[in-house]
Structure formats: C-alpha cells, structure tokens
Short mmCIF file of C-alpha atoms and ligand atoms in Angstrom, two decimals:
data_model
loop_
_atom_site.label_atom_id
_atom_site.label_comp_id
_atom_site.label_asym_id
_atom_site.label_seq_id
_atom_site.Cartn_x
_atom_site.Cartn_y
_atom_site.Cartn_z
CA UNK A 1168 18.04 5.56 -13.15
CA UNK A 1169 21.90 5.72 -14.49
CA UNK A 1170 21.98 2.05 -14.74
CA UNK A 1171 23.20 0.33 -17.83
CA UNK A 1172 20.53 -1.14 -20.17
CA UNK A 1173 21.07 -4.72 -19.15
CA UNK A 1174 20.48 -3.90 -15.29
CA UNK A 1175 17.17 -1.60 -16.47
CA UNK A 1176 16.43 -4.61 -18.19
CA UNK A 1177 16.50 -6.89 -15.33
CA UNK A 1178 15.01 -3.98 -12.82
CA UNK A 1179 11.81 -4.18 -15.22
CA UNK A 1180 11.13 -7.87 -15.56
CA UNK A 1181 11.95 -8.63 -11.63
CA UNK A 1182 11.00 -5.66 -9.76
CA UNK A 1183 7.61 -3.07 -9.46
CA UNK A 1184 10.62 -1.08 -10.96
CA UNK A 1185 9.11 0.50 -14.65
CA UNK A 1186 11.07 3.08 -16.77
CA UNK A 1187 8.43 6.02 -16.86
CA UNK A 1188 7.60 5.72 -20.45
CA UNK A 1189 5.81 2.72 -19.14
CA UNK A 1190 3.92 3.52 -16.23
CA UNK A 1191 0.80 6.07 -17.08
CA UNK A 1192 1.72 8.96 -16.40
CA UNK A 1193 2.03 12.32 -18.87
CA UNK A 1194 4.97 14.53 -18.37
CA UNK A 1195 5.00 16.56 -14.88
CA UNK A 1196 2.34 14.06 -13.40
CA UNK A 1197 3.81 12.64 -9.46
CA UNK A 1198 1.56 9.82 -7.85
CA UNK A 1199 2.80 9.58 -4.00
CA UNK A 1200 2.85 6.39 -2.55
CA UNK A 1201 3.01 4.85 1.15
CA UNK A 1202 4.02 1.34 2.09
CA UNK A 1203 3.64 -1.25 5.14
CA UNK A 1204 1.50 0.86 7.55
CA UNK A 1205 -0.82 1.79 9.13
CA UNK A 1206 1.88 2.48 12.15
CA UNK A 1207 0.22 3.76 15.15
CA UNK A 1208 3.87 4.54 16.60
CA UNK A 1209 4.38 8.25 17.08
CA UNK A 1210 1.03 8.79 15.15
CA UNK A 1211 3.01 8.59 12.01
CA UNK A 1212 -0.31 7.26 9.70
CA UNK A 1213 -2.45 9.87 11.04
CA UNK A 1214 0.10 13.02 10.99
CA UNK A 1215 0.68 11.82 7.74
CA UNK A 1216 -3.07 11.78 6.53
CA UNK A 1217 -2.73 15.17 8.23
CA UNK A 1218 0.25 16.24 5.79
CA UNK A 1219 -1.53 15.35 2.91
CA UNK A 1220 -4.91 16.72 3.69
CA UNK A 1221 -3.76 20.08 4.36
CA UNK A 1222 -1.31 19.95 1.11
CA UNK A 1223 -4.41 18.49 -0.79
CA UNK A 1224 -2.73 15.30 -2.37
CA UNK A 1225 -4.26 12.15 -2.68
CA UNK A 1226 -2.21 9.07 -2.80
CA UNK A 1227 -2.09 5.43 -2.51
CA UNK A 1228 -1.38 3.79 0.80
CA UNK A 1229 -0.18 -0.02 -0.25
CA UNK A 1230 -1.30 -1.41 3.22
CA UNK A 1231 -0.71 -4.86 4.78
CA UNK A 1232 -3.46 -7.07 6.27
CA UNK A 1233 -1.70 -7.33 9.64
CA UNK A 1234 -1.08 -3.58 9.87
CA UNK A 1235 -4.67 -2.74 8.83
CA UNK A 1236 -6.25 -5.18 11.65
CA UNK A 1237 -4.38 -3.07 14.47
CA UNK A 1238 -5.96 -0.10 12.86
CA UNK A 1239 -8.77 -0.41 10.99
CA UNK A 1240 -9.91 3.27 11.87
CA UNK A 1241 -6.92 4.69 9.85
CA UNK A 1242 -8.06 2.79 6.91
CA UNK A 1243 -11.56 4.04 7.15
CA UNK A 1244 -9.51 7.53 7.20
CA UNK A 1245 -7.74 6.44 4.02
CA UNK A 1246 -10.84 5.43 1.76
CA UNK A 1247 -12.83 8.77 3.47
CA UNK A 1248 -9.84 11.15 2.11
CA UNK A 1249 -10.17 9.73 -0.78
CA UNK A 1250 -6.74 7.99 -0.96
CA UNK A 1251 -6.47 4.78 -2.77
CA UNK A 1252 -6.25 1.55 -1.00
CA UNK A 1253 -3.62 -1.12 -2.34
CA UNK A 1254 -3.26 -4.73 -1.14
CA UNK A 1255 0.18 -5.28 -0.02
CA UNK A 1256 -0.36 -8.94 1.24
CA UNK A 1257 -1.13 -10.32 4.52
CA UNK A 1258 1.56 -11.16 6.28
CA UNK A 1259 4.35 -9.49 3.91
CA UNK A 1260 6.33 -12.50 3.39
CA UNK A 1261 8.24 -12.39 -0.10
CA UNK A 1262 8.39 -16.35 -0.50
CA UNK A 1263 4.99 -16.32 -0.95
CA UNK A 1264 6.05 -14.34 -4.16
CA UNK A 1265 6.88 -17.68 -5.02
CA UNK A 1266 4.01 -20.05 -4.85
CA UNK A 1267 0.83 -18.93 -6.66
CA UNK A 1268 -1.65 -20.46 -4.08
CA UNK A 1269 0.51 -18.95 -1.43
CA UNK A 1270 0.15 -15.64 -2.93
CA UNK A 1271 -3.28 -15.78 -4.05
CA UNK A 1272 -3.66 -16.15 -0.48
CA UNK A 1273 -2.10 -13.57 0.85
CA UNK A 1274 -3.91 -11.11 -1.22
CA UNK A 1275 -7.21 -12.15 -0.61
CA UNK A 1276 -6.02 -12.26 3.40
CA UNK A 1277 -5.32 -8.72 3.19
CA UNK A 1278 -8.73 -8.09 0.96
CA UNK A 1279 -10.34 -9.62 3.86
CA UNK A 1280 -9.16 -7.33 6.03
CA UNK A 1281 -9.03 -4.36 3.94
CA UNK A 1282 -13.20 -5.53 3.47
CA UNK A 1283 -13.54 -5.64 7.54
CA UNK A 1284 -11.79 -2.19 8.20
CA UNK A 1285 -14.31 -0.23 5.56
CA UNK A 1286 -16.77 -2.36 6.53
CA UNK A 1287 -18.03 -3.27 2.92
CA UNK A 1288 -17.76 -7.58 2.76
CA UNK A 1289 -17.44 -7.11 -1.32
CA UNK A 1290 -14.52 -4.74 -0.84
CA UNK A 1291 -11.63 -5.57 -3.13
CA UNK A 1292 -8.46 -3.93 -4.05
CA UNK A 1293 -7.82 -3.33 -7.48
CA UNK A 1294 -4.04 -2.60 -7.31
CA UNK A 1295 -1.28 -4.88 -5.43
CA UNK A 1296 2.23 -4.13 -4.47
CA UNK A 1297 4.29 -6.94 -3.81
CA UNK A 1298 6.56 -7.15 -0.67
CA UNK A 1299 9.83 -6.22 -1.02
CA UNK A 1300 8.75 -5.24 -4.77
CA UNK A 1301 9.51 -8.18 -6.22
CA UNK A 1302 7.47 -9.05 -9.73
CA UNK A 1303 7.79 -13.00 -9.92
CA UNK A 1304 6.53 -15.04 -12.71
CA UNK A 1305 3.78 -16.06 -9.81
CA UNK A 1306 2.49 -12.47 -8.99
CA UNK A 1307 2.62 -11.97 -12.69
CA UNK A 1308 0.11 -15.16 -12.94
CA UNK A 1309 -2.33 -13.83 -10.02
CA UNK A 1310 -2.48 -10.30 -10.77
CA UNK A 1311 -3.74 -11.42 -14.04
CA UNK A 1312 -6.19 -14.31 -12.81
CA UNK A 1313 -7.43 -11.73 -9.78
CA UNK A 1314 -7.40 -9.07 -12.26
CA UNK A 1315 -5.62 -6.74 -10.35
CA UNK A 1316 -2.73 -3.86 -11.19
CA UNK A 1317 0.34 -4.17 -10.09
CA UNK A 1318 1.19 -0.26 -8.69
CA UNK A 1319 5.19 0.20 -9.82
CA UNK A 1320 7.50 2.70 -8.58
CA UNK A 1321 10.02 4.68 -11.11
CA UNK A 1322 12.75 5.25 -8.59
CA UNK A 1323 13.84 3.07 -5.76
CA UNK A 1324 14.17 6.11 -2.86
CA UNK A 1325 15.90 3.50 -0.60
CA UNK A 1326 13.76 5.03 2.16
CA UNK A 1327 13.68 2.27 4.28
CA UNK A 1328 17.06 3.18 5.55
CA UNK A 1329 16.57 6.77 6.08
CA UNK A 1330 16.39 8.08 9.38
CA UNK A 1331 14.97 11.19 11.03
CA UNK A 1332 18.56 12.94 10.72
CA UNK A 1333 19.04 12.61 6.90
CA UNK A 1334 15.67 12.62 5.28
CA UNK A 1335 16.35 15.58 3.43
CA UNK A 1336 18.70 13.17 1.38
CA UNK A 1337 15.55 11.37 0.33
CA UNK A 1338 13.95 14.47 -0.15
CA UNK A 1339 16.69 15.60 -2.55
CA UNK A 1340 16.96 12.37 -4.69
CA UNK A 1341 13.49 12.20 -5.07
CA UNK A 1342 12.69 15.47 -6.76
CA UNK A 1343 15.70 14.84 -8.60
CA UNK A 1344 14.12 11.90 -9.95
CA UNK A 1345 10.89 14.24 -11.03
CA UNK A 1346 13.08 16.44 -12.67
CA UNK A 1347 14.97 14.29 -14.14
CA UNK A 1348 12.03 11.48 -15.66
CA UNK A 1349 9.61 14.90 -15.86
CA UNK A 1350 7.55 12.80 -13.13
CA UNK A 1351 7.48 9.79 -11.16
CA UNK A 1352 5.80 7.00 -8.77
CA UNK A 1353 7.40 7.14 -5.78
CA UNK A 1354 7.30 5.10 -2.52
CA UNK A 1355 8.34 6.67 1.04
CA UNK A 1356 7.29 3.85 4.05
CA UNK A 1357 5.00 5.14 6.90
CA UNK A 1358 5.78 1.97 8.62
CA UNK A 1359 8.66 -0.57 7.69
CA UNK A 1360 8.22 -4.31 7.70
CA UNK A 1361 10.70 -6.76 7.55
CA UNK A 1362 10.62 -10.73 6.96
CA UNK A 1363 13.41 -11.79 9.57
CA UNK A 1364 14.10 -10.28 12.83
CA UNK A 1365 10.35 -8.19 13.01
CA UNK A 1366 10.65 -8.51 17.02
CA UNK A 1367 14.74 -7.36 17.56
CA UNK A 1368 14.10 -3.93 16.00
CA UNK A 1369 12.73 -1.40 18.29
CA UNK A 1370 10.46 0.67 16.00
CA UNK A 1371 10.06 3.45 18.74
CA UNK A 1372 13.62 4.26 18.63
CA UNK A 1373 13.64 7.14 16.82
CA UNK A 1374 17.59 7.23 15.66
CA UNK A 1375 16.90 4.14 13.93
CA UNK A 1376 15.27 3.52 10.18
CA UNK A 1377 12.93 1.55 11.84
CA UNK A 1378 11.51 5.05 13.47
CA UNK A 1379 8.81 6.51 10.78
CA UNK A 1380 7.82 9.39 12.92
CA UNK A 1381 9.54 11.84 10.25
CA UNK A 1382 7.89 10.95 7.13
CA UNK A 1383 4.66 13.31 7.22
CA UNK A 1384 7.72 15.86 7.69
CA UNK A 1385 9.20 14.53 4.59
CA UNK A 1386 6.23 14.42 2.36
CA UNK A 1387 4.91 17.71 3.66
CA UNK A 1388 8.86 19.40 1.93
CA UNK A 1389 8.40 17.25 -0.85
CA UNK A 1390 5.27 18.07 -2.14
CA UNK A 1391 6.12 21.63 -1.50
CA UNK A 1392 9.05 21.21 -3.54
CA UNK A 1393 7.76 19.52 -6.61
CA UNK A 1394 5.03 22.29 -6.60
CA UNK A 1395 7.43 24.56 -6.83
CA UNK A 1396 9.40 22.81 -9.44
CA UNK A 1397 6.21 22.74 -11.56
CA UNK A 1398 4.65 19.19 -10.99
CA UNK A 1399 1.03 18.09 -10.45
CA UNK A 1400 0.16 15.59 -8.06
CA UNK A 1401 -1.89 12.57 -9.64
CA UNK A 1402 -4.66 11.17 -8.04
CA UNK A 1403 -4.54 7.18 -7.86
CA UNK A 1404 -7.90 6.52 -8.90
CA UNK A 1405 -7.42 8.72 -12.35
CA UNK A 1406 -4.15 6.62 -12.44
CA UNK A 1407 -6.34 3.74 -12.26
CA UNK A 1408 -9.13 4.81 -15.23
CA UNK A 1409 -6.85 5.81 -17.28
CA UNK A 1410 -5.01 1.97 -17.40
CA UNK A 1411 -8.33 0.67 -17.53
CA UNK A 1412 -9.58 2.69 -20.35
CA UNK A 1413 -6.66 2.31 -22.34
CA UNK A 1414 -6.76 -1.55 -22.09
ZN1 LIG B 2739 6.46 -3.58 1.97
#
C-alpha cells in the first residue's frame, strides 16, 4: 500500500483490508484466496481446483450460499482437496453489512448451504468474508457473537475488473505486493457477483470482467512466480490454528 497513514487508517477499520504486521502470517508466508464462486461458466471452479492441485496449494475459497446451491459437487471438491471453506453470505448483498439480524442471517443462510453441499447438518464455517469487503461495526458484532474470523486481504488486486487480455497486470501487482510486504493474503474472483444489475452482464462473454475463464491461468503464473521469488504457500487451516492458539 503507498497510501498515506490516514487512508491506511481508514482501509483498516472499514475494510477486510489489514497492514501485514497484523494478519498472521511470518515473513515469505502467501495464503491464496478465491471469492463469489463456485462458477460453472467455462469450468472456471473446477480448472481452477485443477491449477491448484497440480501446483499443490491449498487455499480458501470464500463461497456464497447461492453459488454453492448450483454446485454443491464443487464444494464437496473444495473440502476433499483440502481447501478451506469461508462463508461469504447468502445472497451477497452489502446492506445487510448493515443490520446485525440481517447479517447474522445471511451467514447462517450460506452455513446452511455450505452444511447441505458436504453433507454434514453441523457444518459451520469458521472464517467469513464480507461482500464487497466491507468490515461494519455490525459484522464486527456477529463475527464476535458467531465466533467466527473475519479472513482479510493485504492488497486490494482490483481483480474484478481484469479481463482475459490483461491479467498479467494482476499477475504483476500481486507479486509485487509479496515482495514488497515479504508476503500477503490475496483475493483473485473465480466468479464475480454484483448487487445491482446481476442479470444485464453477460458472464459468458469472455472480453468482459465479468468472464472468469482466465483465472486458473492466472493463479497457475502466479504461484509459479512467487515460488520462484522465494515464497511459501500457507495453508488456511494452519492460518486458522495459529489465530486460535495465539488467542
Ligand atoms: Zn464477493
């Protein structure tokens, strides 16, 4: 981040946005991961669970209850790879950032379905990412009541308005980011959600942001990258023992 100290300052209270110091990782630690999906378009989910399989990297997939009731067979996928499975909400609608009964709804919504697709009723998620990564005074309230983590990200990648013609830009900034913080949580989207105008976006398009089909691509040259450069990739569930045992 080159921000000033005031905007770092706001970044920290009102976004999943944490300076790394802050976030659990030692030095040349990256923890990968993947937001709004599954997305059955193109394959992207699988391909992607592909990418990482063969590379070896387990990461968290921040899923949304809508997504994971079109495909609860990539979720099964997820949890048997041993990826780590994050509530994202329900329906991904930020106002419900707002309203703590709201929210508290929408993550048990997606717990419900996150419980259906690995077909365990007591299944819970013990991380949450907020849509649109906004850290309210509310999700600060039900993260603590539901005892969840929130999952942050170190550097916001923009992603979401990459296309399949200039991902190497993302690819770029990001390991720029790892060299630069000596690590990072970062966020690419295997599927992109939106609050307004979900239905006048063609998501098969594929010269349009709203295209994912590139992204196992992307992670595939990153991780390559960042092995290169030096870096380890962390898995999620050591990320979450080692919060829990330093509580
Ligand atoms: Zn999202």
């Amino acid at each position: 981040m080159t921000e000033s100290p005031f905007v770092r300052d706001l970044l920290a209270r009102y976004t999943i946005w944490q300076p790394i110091e802050d976030v659990g990782l030692l030095p040349g630690e990256i923890l990968l991961s993947f937001d709004d999906g599954p997305n059955q378009v193109a394959d992207t989910t699988s391909r992607l669970l592909d990418a990482l399989k063969t590379e070896n990297v387990p990461a968290a997939f921040c899923v949304c209850g809508k997504c994971v009731r079109e495909a609860p067979h990539l979720v099964r996928r997820m949890q048997a790879e041993g990826h780590l499975l994050v509530n994202h909400g329900n329906q991904h609608l930020p106002l419900t950032l707002f309203s703590e009964a709201a929210l508290q709804q929408e993550i048990q919504g997606c717990d419900a379905a996150l419980a259906g697709a690995v077909q365990d009723p007591g299944f819970c998620a013990s991380a949450f990412r907020p849509a649109c990564g906004w850290w309210t005074p509310a999700v600060k309230t039900i993260v603590d009541r539901l005892n969840r983590r929130v999952l942050p990200i170190t550097d916001f990648g923009n992603d979401t308005s990459i296309t399949r013609h200039n991902y190497a830009t993302w690819v770029d900034r990001t390991r720029r980011a790892a060299q630069r913080d000596r690590g990072g949580i970062f966020v690419l989207h295997d599927r992109r959600l939106r609050f307004w105008g979900e239905s006048h976006y063609d998501v098969t398009n594929p010269d349009t942001s709203a295209y994912r089909g590139w992204v196992p691509e992307a992670i595939s040259t990153l991780i390559r990258q960042c092995r290169s450069d030096g870096f380890i990739f962390l898995d999620p569930a050591t990320w979450i023992e080692r919060l829990a045992t330093a509580r």
